mmCIF file of C-alpha atoms in Angstrom:
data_model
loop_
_atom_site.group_PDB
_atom_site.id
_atom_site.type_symbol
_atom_site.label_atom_id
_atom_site.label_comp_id
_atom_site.label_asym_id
_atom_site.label_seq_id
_atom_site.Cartn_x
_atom_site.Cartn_y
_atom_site.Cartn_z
ATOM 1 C CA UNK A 1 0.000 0.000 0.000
ATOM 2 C CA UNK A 2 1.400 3.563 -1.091
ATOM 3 C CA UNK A 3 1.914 6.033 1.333
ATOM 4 C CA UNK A 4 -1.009 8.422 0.202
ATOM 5 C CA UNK A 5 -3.495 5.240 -0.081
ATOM 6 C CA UNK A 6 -2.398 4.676 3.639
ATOM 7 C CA UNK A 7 -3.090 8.454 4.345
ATOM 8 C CA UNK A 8 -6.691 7.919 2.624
ATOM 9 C CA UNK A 9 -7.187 4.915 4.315
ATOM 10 C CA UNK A 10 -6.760 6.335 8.019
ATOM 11 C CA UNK A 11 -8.417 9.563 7.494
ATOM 12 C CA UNK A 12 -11.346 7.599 5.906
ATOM 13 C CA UNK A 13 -10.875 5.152 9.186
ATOM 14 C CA UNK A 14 -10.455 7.778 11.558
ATOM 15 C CA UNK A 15 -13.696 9.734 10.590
ATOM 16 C CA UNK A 16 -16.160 6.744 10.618
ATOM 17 C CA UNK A 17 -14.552 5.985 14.124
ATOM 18 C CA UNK A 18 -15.244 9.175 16.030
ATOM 19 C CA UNK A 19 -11.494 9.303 16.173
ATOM 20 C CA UNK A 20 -10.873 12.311 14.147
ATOM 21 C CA UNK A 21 -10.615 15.549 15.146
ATOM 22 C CA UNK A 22 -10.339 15.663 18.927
ATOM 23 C CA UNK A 23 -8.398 18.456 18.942
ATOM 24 C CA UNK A 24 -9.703 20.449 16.098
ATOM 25 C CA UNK A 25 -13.039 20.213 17.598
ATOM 26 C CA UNK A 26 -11.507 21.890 20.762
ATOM 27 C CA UNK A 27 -10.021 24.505 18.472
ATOM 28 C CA UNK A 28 -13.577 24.823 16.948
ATOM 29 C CA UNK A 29 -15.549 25.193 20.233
ATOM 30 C CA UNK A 30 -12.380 27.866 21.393
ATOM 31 C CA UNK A 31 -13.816 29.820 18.429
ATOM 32 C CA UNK A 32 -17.263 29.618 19.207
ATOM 33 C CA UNK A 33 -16.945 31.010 22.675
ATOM 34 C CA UNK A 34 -15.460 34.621 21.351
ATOM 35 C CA UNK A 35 -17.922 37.791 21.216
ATOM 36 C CA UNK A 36 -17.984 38.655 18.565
ATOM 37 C CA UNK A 37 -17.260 35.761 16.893
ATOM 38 C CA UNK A 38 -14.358 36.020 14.328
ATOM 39 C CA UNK A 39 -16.038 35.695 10.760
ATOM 40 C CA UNK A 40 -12.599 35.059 9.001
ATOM 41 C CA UNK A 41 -11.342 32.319 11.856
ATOM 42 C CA UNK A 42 -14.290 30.598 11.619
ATOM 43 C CA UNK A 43 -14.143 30.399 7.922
ATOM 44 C CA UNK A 44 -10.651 29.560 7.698
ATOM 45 C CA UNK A 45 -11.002 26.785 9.830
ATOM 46 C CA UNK A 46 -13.951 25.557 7.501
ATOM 47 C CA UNK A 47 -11.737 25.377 4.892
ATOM 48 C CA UNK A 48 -8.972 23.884 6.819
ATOM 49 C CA UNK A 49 -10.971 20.965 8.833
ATOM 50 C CA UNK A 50 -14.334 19.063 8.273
ATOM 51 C CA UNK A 51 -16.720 20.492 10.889
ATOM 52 C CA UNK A 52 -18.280 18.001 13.913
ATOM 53 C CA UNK A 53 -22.014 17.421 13.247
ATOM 54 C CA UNK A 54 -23.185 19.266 16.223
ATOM 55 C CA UNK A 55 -21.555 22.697 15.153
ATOM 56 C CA UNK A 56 -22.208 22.601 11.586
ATOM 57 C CA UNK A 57 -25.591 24.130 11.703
ATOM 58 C CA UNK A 58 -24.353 26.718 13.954
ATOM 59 C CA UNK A 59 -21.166 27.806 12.149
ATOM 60 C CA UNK A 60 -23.275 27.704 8.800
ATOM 61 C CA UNK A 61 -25.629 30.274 9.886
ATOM 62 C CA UNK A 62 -22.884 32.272 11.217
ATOM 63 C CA UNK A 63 -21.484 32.260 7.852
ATOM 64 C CA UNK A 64 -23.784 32.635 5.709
ATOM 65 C CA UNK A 65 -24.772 35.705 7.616
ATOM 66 C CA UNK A 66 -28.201 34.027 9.049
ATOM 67 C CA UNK A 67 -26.669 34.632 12.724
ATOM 68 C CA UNK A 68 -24.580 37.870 13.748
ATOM 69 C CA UNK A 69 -20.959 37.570 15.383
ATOM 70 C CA UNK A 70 -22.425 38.437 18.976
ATOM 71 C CA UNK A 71 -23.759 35.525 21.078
ATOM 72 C CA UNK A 72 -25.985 37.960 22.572
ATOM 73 C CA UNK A 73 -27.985 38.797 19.481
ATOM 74 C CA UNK A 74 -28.475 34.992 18.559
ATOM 75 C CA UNK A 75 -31.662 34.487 20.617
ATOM 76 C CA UNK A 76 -33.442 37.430 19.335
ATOM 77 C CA UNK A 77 -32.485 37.193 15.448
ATOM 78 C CA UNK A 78 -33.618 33.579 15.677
ATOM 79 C CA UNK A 79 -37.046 34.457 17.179
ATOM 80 C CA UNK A 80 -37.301 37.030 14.266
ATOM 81 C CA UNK A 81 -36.442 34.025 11.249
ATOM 82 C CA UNK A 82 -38.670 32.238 12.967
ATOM 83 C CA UNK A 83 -41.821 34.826 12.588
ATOM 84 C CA UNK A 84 -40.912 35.730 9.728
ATOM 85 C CA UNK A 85 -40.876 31.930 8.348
ATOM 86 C CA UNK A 86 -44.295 31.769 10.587
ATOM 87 C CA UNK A 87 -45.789 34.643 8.165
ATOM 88 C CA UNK A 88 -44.475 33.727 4.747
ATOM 89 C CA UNK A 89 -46.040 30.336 5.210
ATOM 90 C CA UNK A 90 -49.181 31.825 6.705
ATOM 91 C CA UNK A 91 -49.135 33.805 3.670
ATOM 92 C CA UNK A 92 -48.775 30.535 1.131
ATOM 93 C CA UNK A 93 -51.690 29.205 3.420
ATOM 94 C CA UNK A 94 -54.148 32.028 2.688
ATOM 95 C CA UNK A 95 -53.625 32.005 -1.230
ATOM 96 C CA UNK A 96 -53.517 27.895 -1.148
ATOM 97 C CA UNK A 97 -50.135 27.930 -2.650
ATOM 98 C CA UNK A 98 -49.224 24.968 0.128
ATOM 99 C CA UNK A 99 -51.733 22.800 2.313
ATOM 100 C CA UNK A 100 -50.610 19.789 3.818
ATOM 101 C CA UNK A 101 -50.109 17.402 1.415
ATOM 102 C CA UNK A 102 -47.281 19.973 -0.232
ATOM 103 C CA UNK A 103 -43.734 17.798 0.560
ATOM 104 C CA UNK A 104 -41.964 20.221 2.853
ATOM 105 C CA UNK A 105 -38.907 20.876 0.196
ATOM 106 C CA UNK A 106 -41.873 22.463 -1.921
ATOM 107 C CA UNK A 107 -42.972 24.715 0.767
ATOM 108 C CA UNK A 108 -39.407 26.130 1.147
ATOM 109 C CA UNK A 109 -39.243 26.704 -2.951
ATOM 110 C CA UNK A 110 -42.277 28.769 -2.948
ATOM 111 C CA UNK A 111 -41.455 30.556 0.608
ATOM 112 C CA UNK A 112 -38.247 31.516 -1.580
ATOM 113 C CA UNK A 113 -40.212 32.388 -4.697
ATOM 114 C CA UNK A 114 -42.637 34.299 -3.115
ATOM 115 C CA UNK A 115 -40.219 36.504 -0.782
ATOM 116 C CA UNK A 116 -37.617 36.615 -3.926
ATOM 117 C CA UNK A 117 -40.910 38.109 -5.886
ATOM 118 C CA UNK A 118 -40.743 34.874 -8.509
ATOM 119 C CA UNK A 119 -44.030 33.027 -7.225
ATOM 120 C CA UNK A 120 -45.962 31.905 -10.096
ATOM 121 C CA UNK A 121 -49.434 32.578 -10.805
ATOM 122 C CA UNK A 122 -50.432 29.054 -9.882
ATOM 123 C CA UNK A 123 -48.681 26.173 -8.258
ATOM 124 C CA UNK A 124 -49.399 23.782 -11.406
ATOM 125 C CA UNK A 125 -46.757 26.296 -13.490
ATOM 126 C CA UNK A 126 -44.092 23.905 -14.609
ATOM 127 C CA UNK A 127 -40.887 24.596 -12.566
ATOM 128 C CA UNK A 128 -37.819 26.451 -14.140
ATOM 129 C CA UNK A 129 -34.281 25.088 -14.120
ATOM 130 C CA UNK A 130 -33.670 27.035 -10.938
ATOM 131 C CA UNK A 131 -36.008 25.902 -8.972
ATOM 132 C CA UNK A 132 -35.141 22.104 -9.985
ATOM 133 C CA UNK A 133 -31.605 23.181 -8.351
ATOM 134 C CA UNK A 134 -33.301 24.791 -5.102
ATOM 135 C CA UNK A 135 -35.783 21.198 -4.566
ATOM 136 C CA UNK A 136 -32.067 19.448 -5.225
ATOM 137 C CA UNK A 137 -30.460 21.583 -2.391
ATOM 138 C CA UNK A 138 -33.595 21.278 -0.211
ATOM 139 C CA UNK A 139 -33.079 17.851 -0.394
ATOM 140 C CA UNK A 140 -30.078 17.389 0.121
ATOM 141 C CA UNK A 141 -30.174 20.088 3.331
ATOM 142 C CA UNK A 142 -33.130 18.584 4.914
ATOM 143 C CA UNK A 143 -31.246 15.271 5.685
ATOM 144 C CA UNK A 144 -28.884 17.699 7.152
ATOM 145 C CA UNK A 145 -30.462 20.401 9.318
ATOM 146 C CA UNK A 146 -33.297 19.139 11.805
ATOM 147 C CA UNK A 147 -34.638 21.785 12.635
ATOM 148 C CA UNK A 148 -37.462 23.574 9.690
ATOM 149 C CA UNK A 149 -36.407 26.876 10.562
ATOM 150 C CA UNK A 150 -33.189 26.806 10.686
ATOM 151 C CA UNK A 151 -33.098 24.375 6.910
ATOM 152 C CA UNK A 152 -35.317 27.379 5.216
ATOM 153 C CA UNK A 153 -32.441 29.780 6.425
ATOM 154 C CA UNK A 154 -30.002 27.565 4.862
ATOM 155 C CA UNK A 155 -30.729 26.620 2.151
ATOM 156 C CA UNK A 156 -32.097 30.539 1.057
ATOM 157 C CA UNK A 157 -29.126 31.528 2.057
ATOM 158 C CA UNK A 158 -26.750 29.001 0.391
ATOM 159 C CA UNK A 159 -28.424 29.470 -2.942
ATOM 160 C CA UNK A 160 -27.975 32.673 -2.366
ATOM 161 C CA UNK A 161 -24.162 32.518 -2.104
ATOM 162 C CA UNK A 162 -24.270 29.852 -5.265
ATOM 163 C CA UNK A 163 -25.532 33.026 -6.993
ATOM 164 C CA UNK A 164 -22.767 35.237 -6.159
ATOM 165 C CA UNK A 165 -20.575 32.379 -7.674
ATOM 166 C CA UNK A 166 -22.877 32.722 -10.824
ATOM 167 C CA UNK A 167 -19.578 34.035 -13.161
ATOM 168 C CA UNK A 168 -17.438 30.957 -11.311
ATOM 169 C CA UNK A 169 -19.503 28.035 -12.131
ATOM 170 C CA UNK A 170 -19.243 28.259 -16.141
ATOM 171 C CA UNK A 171 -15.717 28.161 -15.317
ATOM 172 C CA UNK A 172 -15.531 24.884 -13.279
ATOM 173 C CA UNK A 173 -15.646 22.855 -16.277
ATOM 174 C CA UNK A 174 -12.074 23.746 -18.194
ATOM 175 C CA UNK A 175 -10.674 23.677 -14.405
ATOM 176 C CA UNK A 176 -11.827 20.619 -13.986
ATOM 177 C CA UNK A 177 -10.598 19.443 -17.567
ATOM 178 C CA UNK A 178 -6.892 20.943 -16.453
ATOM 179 C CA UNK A 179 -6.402 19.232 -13.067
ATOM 180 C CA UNK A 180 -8.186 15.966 -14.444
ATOM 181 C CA UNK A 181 -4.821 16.222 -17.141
ATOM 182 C CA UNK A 182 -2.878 17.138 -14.436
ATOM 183 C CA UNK A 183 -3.447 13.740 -12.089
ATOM 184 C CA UNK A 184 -4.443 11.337 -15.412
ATOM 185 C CA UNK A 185 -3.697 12.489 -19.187
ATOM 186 C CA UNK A 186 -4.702 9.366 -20.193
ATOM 187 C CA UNK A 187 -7.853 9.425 -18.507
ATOM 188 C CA UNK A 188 -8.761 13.000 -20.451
ATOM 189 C CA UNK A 189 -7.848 11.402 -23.353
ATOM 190 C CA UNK A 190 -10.438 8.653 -23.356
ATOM 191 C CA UNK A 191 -13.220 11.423 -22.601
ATOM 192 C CA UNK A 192 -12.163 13.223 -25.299
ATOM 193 C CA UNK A 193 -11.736 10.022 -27.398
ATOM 194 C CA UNK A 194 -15.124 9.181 -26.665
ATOM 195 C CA UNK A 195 -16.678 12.687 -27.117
ATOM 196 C CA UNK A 196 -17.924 11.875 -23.191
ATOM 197 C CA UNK A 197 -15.770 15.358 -21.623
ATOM 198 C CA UNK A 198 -18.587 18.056 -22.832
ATOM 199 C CA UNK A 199 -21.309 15.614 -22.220
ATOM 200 C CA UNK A 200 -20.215 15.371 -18.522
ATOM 201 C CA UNK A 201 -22.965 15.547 -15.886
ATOM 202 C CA UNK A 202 -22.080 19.109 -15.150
ATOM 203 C CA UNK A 203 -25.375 20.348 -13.830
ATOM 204 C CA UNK A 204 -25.739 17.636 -11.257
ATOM 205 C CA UNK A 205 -21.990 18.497 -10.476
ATOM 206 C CA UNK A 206 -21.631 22.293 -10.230
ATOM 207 C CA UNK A 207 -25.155 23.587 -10.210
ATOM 208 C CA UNK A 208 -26.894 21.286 -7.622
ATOM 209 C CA UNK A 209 -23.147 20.820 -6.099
ATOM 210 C CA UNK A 210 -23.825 16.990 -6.271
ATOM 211 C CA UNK A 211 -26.976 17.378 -4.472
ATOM 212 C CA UNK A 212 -28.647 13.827 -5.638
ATOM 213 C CA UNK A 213 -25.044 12.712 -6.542
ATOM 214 C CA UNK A 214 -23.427 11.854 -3.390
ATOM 215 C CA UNK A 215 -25.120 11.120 -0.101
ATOM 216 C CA UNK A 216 -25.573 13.800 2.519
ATOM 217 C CA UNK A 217 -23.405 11.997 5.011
ATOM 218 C CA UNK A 218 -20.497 12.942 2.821
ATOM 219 C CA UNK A 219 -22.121 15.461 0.548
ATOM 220 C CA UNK A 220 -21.687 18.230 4.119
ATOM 221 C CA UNK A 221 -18.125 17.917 4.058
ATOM 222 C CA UNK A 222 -18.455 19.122 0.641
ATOM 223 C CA UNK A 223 -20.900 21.657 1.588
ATOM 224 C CA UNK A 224 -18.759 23.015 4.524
ATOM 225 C CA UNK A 225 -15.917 24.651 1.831
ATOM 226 C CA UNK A 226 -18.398 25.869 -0.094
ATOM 227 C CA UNK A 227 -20.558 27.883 2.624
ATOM 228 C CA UNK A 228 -16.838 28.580 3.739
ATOM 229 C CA UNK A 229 -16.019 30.452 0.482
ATOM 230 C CA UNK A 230 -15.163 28.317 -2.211
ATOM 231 C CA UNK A 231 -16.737 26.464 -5.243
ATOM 232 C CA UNK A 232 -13.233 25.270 -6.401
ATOM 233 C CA UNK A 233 -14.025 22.296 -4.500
ATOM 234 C CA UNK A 234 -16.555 21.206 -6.679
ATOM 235 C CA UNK A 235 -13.683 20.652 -9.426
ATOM 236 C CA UNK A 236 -11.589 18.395 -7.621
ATOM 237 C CA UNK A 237 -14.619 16.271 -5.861
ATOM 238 C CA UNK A 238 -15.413 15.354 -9.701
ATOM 239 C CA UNK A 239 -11.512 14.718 -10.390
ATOM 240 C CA UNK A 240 -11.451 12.456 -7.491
ATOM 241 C CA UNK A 241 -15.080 10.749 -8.994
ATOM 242 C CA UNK A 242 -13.278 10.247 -12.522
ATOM 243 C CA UNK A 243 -10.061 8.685 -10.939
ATOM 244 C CA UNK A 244 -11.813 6.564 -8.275
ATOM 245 C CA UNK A 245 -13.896 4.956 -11.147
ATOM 246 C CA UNK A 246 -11.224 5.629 -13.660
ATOM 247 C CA UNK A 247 -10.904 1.392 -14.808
ATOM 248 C CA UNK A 248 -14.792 1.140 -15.017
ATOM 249 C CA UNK A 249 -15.001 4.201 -17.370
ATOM 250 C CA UNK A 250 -12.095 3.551 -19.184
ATOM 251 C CA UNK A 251 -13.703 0.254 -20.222
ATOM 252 C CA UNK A 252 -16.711 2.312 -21.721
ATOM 253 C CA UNK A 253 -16.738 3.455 -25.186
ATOM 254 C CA UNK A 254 -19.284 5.869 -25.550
ATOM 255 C CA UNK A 255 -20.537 9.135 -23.746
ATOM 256 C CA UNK A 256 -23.512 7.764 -22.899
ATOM 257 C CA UNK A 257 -22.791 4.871 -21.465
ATOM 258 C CA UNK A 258 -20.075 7.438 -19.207
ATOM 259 C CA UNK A 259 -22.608 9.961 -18.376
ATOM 260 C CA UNK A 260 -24.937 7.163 -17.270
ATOM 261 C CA UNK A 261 -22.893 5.729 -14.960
ATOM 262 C CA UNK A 262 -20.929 8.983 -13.792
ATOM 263 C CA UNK A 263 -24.660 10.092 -12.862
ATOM 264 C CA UNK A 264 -25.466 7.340 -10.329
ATOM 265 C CA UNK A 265 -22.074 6.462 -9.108
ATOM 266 C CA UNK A 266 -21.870 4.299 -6.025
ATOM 267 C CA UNK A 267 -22.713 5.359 -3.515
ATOM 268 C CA UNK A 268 -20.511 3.157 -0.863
ATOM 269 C CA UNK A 269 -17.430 4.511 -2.010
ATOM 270 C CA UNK A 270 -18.222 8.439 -1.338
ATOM 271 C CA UNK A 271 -16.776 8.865 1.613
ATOM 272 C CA UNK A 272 -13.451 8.249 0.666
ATOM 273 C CA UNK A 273 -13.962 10.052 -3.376
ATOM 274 C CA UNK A 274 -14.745 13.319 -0.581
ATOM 275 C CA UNK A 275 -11.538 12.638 1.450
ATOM 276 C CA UNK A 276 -9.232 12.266 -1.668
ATOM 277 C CA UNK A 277 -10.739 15.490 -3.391
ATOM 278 C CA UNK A 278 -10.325 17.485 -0.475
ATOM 279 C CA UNK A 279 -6.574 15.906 -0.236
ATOM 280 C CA UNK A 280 -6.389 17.216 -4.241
ATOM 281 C CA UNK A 281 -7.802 20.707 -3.404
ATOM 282 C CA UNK A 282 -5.303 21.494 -1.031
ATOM 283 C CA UNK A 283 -2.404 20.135 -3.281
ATOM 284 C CA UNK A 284 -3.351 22.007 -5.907
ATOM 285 C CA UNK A 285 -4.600 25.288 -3.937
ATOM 286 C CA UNK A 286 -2.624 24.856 -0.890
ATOM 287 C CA UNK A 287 -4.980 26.221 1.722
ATOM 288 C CA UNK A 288 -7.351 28.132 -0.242
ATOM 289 C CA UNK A 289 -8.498 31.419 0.518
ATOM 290 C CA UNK A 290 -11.903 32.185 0.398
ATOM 291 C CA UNK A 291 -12.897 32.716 -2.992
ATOM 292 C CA UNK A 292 -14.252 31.301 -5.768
#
């Protein structure tokens, strides 16, 4: 076994074993106990460490602006989201946009359309592209936040930062072409070969930010560089797909028959593809700064 396989092994190990993070979790909660909290600390160690499950919500709301930096605020700003959540659905009620047979992912699309000022005319209106990405994310995010609340917050407020990365995420593509050549010519080659490297599943990739691609378990980890700052991340999490499964597609000659399988990859093997890509992302960016 190589050195790096043994790396990915333990870290893999490690993490399904609790063992993990002991003292970066102490670092975390260090962090967490400063008024004001410090914005840039907080993201930096985002970017530097995956986040323990009970402090994920919290740090995400801090940084995505949901909570302010003072403890003291918290409280109050919370009982505000939540009457303010309390109204907009109140709202949906009165005009029948929702009742209770409306899946709760749909009732945080059209509390987003209708305080964005996009609600349609009627609920039967087929759904733009965009709002296919929020139900994605609202997926995705609902496995991950308990509490209602708090998931409307997050998710409005990450697909809100996905939109500031609007000019980045055309981009991610030709990165992802040039590290993909960087870690496996010959792996680029077949794509190309096969006409498979523009018929990638980019969408599911970049625009949902594998929301329905990888499970939430190991889709957070993903989730935490991102709310920290960074889509680059996305790039090397579907480098680290293509090289994990790199003998199964290099055995299939057509982009179809790629783009099907790269589309429901399996799922047992994602929580080591999201250890190796974040191993690749800091190679490649050393410890990135928070930006697109």
């Amino acid at each position: 076994m190589t050195e790096d396989s043994q790396r990915n092994f333990r870290s893999v190990y490690y993490e399904k074993m609790g063992f993990r993070g002991v003292e970066e979790k102490k670092s975390l909660e260090i962090l967490l106990k400063d008024d004001p909290l410090d914005i840039e600390k907080l993201r930096t160690f985002s970017q530097r460490f995956p986040l323990p499950s009970m402090y994920r919500a919290l740090v995400w709301k801090v940084l995505l602006g949901i909570l302010p930096p003072h403890h003291e605020s918290h409280a109050q700003v919370m009982a505000y989201r939540r009457e303010q959540y309390s109204d907009i659905l109140h709202a949906l009620r009165v005009i029948r946009f929702v009742g209770p047979s409306v899946p709760q992912v749909e009732v945080y699309l059209r509390m987003y359309q209708l305080e964005s000022g996009k609600l349609p005319r009627s609920p039967s209106f087929p759904l733009e592209p965009e709002d296919q990405v929020f139900l994605a994310i609202a997926k995705a995010m609902e496995e991950m936040v308990e509490d209602s609340v708090d998931c409307y917050w997050v998710i409005r407020s990450f697909v809100s930062q996905l939109r500031k990365y609007r000019d980045a995420l055309p981009q991610l593509p030709k990165a992802f072409e040039q590290y993909l050549n960087l870690e496996d010519g010959r792996l680029l080659s077949h794509l190309k070969t096969t006409s498979a490297l523009s018929k990638l599943p980019y969408d599911l990739w970049f625009k949902n930010c594998f929301a329905g691609c990888l499970p939430e378990s190991s889709l957070q980890r993903v989730w935490d560089k991102v709310v920290s700052g960074s889509c680059k991340i996305l790039v090397f999490v579907a480098v680290e797909i293509l090289l994990t499964f790199k003998i199964k597609v290099m055995a299939l000659s057509s982009a179809e028959k790629i783009t099907g399988f790269l589309e429901n990859i399996p799922q047992d093997s994602s929580d080591a593809i999201v250890s190796k890509a974040i191993d690749l992302w800091h190679k490649h960016c050393g410890t990135p700064a928070h930006s697109a």
